[in-house]
Amino acid sequence: MPLRRRQKRVACLAGAVLCVLGGLVPAAHAQSAQGTRPLSAIDWLSDSIALPPPSADSAILPPALNEPATSTGASVAEVTMTLLETPVLDAVGLLPHIVTGLPRNLWGMSRPDDLARRISALELDLLPAMQNFLLRLMLAELDPPKGSSAAEDRLFLARVDRLLSLGALDQAEALLARAGSVNPRVFRRAFDTALLLGNEDQQCTTLRATPDLSPTFTARVFCLARSGDWDAAVLTLETGRALGYISDEDDALLARFLDPDLFEDEPELQRPDHPSPLTFRMFEAIGLHINTSSLPLAFAQSDLRANIGWKARAEAGERLARVGAVTENQLLGLYSERKPAASGGIWDRMSAVKAVEQALASGDDAKLARTVEDLWAHLEASGLEVVFAQIFGSDIAARNLPGTAGDIGLRLGLLSEQYETVAEAASADPDDPLTNLLLGIARGQTEELTPMDDRTRAVLEGFTANSLPVRLHSLVEQDRLGEAILRAVALFTSGSNGDLDELTDALAFFRQVGLEQVARQAAIEFLILERRG
């Protein structure tokens, strides 16, 4: 019988608890389609489970300060127990100190709220050096801020949200798995991450096996269907619709998701402009793929799956590579799968990259010079200079090509992680003061360099400063070094967009706290990638 024509509505009410197909959903938590969406730093997360009210985030009270020193009675003291295997979320990380080089007590006396706010306020479009450093910071295994309790999760969630905003879903999934928590806010992110990566079955199993989680009707229908329990999924849809917990839009989508054959002769559903991952996956399941080019970066990860066309996968790889969410080798692998099928846009970039690879292998410097000049124009237009500099920038620089190709080769080398080695092997050019300045920064020898303009002056003043900037000094003095670092990242970003005093302070700060390599790479990128300024 068609879903829309079913007369039977399955529902039962027992006090304050709504019983649906063997699962319990507190009525107070069941979210109406017209209700307020849960607050989040990311506005596209699915309404997959009923979250605690916003006040729950701040419901942790400080310990009592007026506890008597001695007992005045014979009563047994109240004992609070915490499972030893339950990690402190704000301490969860993937990269140990020996990998990141960051002190374990980096967060110091900062408040989790302040750290979370600074992380969420950072722009997504950062220079690659800042982006890579921030990614390392988000994945670092650090002690939680002093004074935070075991129940704190705001800093952890802010770190996860940053990864999700960048489309770094593999890293986010690993971080969420390491948390080992069924905290509703944690699970909500794990569920959506799995949806976009195409491995949601495990999260559906967790959802069904964890009584503390209260799935919304839409998520429950989806997971029942994914597990093959179609009858239960249909009955749950009918129940949710009858009780008003499923909107007309979700009803139409879920009905088609459960039995698309019933709607073959009906018009296609209109694709939403701002889908959640759950909506996105169900549209895909009924054969209506939503283009991800205008969606948040996280959705681009779904285009990397093998069932997506090559061009779409390569374009998604470019979007994600720009922000460090996929590696340069992953993008090169996408480029190299086949021969370009046409011309223009990404096809021309693929051809240019392939031509450089072939010229490098051939040993023909004249051919390499021509292909490098052609490639640079494509990289500048697409914002992929640093991505491909990591792949073959140092090899091109080592060939010492003549003329314009040589200048490009040197810049590609300086944009790579081998920038210091490239600079040591390069010769100064008396006719090119910018090249000499770049070489000096890469070598860490800036004392005798002369600025050319306001941009280079701002950089050199940052490298010649011998004390912490005033605007960041107090944070460091208050044992809030990690917070000061986040503030410096924001300063560098705003400085690279025009406020050069802030850029100077950021560079000076990074050098004073031991982040010399970050300062050098960021300065080199700022001066070479002028389009970002």
mmCIF file of N, CA and C in Angstrom, residues 127 376 380 385-386 389 407-416 419 434-435 437-439 441-442 455-456 459 520-533:
data_model
loop_
_atom_site.group_PDB
_atom_site.id
_atom_site.type_symbol
_atom_site.label_atom_id
_atom_site.label_comp_id
_atom_site.label_asym_id
_atom_site.label_seq_id
_atom_site.Cartn_x
_atom_site.Cartn_y
_atom_site.Cartn_z
ATOM 1 N N LEU A 127 46.360 31.748 4.995
ATOM 2 C CA LEU A 127 47.524 31.344 4.224
ATOM 3 C C LEU A 127 47.901 29.917 4.628
ATOM 4 N N TRP A 376 52.625 27.969 -13.705
ATOM 5 C CA TRP A 376 52.495 29.022 -12.692
ATOM 6 C C TRP A 376 51.235 29.862 -12.914
ATOM 7 N N GLU A 380 48.389 30.209 -10.038
ATOM 8 C CA GLU A 380 47.969 31.503 -9.494
ATOM 9 C C GLU A 380 46.463 31.695 -9.627
ATOM 10 N N GLU A 385 49.227 27.248 -5.612
ATOM 11 C CA GLU A 385 50.683 27.363 -5.693
ATOM 12 C C GLU A 385 51.390 26.513 -4.638
ATOM 13 N N VAL A 386 50.966 26.634 -3.391
ATOM 14 C CA VAL A 386 51.651 25.934 -2.306
ATOM 15 C C VAL A 386 51.423 24.431 -2.395
ATOM 16 N N ALA A 389 53.754 23.266 -5.031
ATOM 17 C CA ALA A 389 55.121 23.542 -4.597
ATOM 18 C C ALA A 389 55.623 22.422 -3.695
ATOM 19 N N ASP A 407 62.926 32.305 -11.907
ATOM 20 C CA ASP A 407 62.283 33.039 -10.809
ATOM 21 C C ASP A 407 61.095 32.252 -10.252
ATOM 22 N N ILE A 408 60.299 31.692 -11.166
ATOM 23 C CA ILE A 408 59.144 30.906 -10.734
ATOM 24 C C ILE A 408 59.605 29.667 -9.982
ATOM 25 N N GLY A 409 60.620 29.003 -10.515
ATOM 26 C CA GLY A 409 61.137 27.798 -9.865
ATOM 27 C C GLY A 409 61.621 28.079 -8.452
ATOM 28 N N LEU A 410 62.335 29.206 -8.283
ATOM 29 C CA LEU A 410 62.823 29.556 -6.947
ATOM 30 C C LEU A 410 61.656 29.821 -6.001
ATOM 31 N N ARG A 411 60.653 30.514 -6.482
ATOM 32 C CA ARG A 411 59.495 30.797 -5.628
ATOM 33 C C ARG A 411 58.737 29.519 -5.256
ATOM 34 N N LEU A 412 58.620 28.601 -6.217
ATOM 35 C CA LEU A 412 57.995 27.318 -5.889
ATOM 36 C C LEU A 412 58.809 26.580 -4.833
ATOM 37 N N GLY A 413 60.122 26.642 -4.957
ATOM 38 C CA GLY A 413 60.968 25.999 -3.959
ATOM 39 C C GLY A 413 60.821 26.626 -2.587
ATOM 40 N N LEU A 414 60.725 27.959 -2.538
ATOM 41 C CA LEU A 414 60.580 28.654 -1.256
ATOM 42 C C LEU A 414 59.204 28.440 -0.640
ATOM 43 N N LEU A 415 58.228 28.115 -1.461
ATOM 44 C CA LEU A 415 56.889 27.835 -0.953
ATOM 45 C C LEU A 415 56.748 26.397 -0.449
ATOM 46 N N SER A 416 57.777 25.586 -0.662
ATOM 47 C CA SER A 416 57.730 24.195 -0.216
ATOM 48 C C SER A 416 58.290 24.067 1.198
ATOM 49 N N TYR A 419 62.049 24.894 2.006
ATOM 50 C CA TYR A 419 62.419 26.278 1.670
ATOM 51 C C TYR A 419 63.818 26.649 2.153
ATOM 52 N N LEU A 434 63.547 41.736 -4.068
ATOM 53 C CA LEU A 434 62.547 40.878 -3.423
ATOM 54 C C LEU A 434 63.088 39.460 -3.258
ATOM 55 N N THR A 435 63.774 38.959 -4.293
ATOM 56 C CA THR A 435 64.353 37.625 -4.188
ATOM 57 C C THR A 435 65.359 37.569 -3.042
ATOM 58 N N LEU A 437 65.415 39.399 -0.393
ATOM 59 C CA LEU A 437 64.708 39.481 0.863
ATOM 60 C C LEU A 437 64.077 38.126 1.213
ATOM 61 N N LEU A 438 63.506 37.452 0.220
ATOM 62 C CA LEU A 438 62.916 36.129 0.452
ATOM 63 C C LEU A 438 63.980 35.129 0.894
ATOM 64 N N LEU A 439 65.136 35.176 0.269
ATOM 65 C CA LEU A 439 66.216 34.265 0.645
ATOM 66 C C LEU A 439 66.677 34.536 2.072
ATOM 67 N N ILE A 441 64.894 35.780 4.576
ATOM 68 C CA ILE A 441 63.871 35.280 5.503
ATOM 69 C C ILE A 441 63.950 33.765 5.611
ATOM 70 N N ALA A 442 64.094 33.085 4.474
ATOM 71 C CA ALA A 442 64.160 31.626 4.473
ATOM 72 C C ALA A 442 65.373 31.124 5.244
ATOM 73 N N ARG A 455 54.822 46.590 2.769
ATOM 74 C CA ARG A 455 54.647 45.161 3.041
ATOM 75 C C ARG A 455 55.943 44.529 3.541
ATOM 76 N N THR A 456 57.018 44.772 2.837
ATOM 77 C CA THR A 456 58.286 44.177 3.255
ATOM 78 C C THR A 456 58.774 44.806 4.560
ATOM 79 N N VAL A 459 57.061 43.038 7.426
ATOM 80 C CA VAL A 459 57.642 41.714 7.661
ATOM 81 C C VAL A 459 58.970 41.829 8.392
ATOM 82 N N ARG A 520 58.562 32.126 9.450
ATOM 83 C CA ARG A 520 59.260 32.219 8.165
ATOM 84 C C ARG A 520 58.349 31.817 7.005
ATOM 85 N N GLN A 521 57.684 30.665 7.149
ATOM 86 C CA GLN A 521 56.825 30.217 6.052
ATOM 87 C C GLN A 521 55.676 31.186 5.799
ATOM 88 N N ALA A 522 55.099 31.699 6.872
ATOM 89 C CA ALA A 522 53.986 32.646 6.709
ATOM 90 C C ALA A 522 54.456 33.919 6.024
ATOM 91 N N ALA A 523 55.634 34.410 6.396
ATOM 92 C CA ALA A 523 56.164 35.634 5.784
ATOM 93 C C ALA A 523 56.467 35.428 4.304
ATOM 94 N N ILE A 524 57.057 34.280 3.969
ATOM 95 C CA ILE A 524 57.368 33.984 2.574
ATOM 96 C C ILE A 524 56.087 33.909 1.744
ATOM 97 N N GLU A 525 55.093 33.229 2.273
ATOM 98 C CA GLU A 525 53.825 33.125 1.545
ATOM 99 C C GLU A 525 53.160 34.487 1.384
ATOM 100 N N PHE A 526 53.215 35.296 2.419
ATOM 101 C CA PHE A 526 52.618 36.625 2.343
ATOM 102 C C PHE A 526 53.254 37.458 1.243
ATOM 103 N N LEU A 527 54.552 37.365 1.084
ATOM 104 C CA LEU A 527 55.251 38.184 0.091
ATOM 105 C C LEU A 527 55.149 37.614 -1.326
ATOM 106 N N ILE A 528 55.046 36.297 -1.454
ATOM 107 C CA ILE A 528 54.959 35.705 -2.786
ATOM 108 C C ILE A 528 53.522 35.679 -3.289
ATOM 109 N N LEU A 529 52.604 35.301 -2.411
ATOM 110 C CA LEU A 529 51.207 35.166 -2.823
ATOM 111 C C LEU A 529 50.484 36.486 -2.614
ATOM 112 N N GLU A 530 50.850 37.482 -3.374
ATOM 113 C CA GLU A 530 50.316 38.830 -3.161
ATOM 114 C C GLU A 530 48.817 38.897 -3.397
ATOM 115 N N ARG A 531 48.284 37.965 -4.150
ATOM 116 C CA ARG A 531 46.846 37.975 -4.393
ATOM 117 C C ARG A 531 46.065 37.793 -3.104
ATOM 118 N N ARG A 532 46.705 37.226 -2.047
ATOM 119 C CA ARG A 532 46.014 36.999 -0.788
ATOM 120 C C ARG A 532 45.949 38.265 0.049
ATOM 121 N N GLY A 533 46.761 39.252 -0.282
ATOM 122 C CA GLY A 533 46.825 40.438 0.552
ATOM 123 C C GLY A 533 45.758 41.441 0.226
#
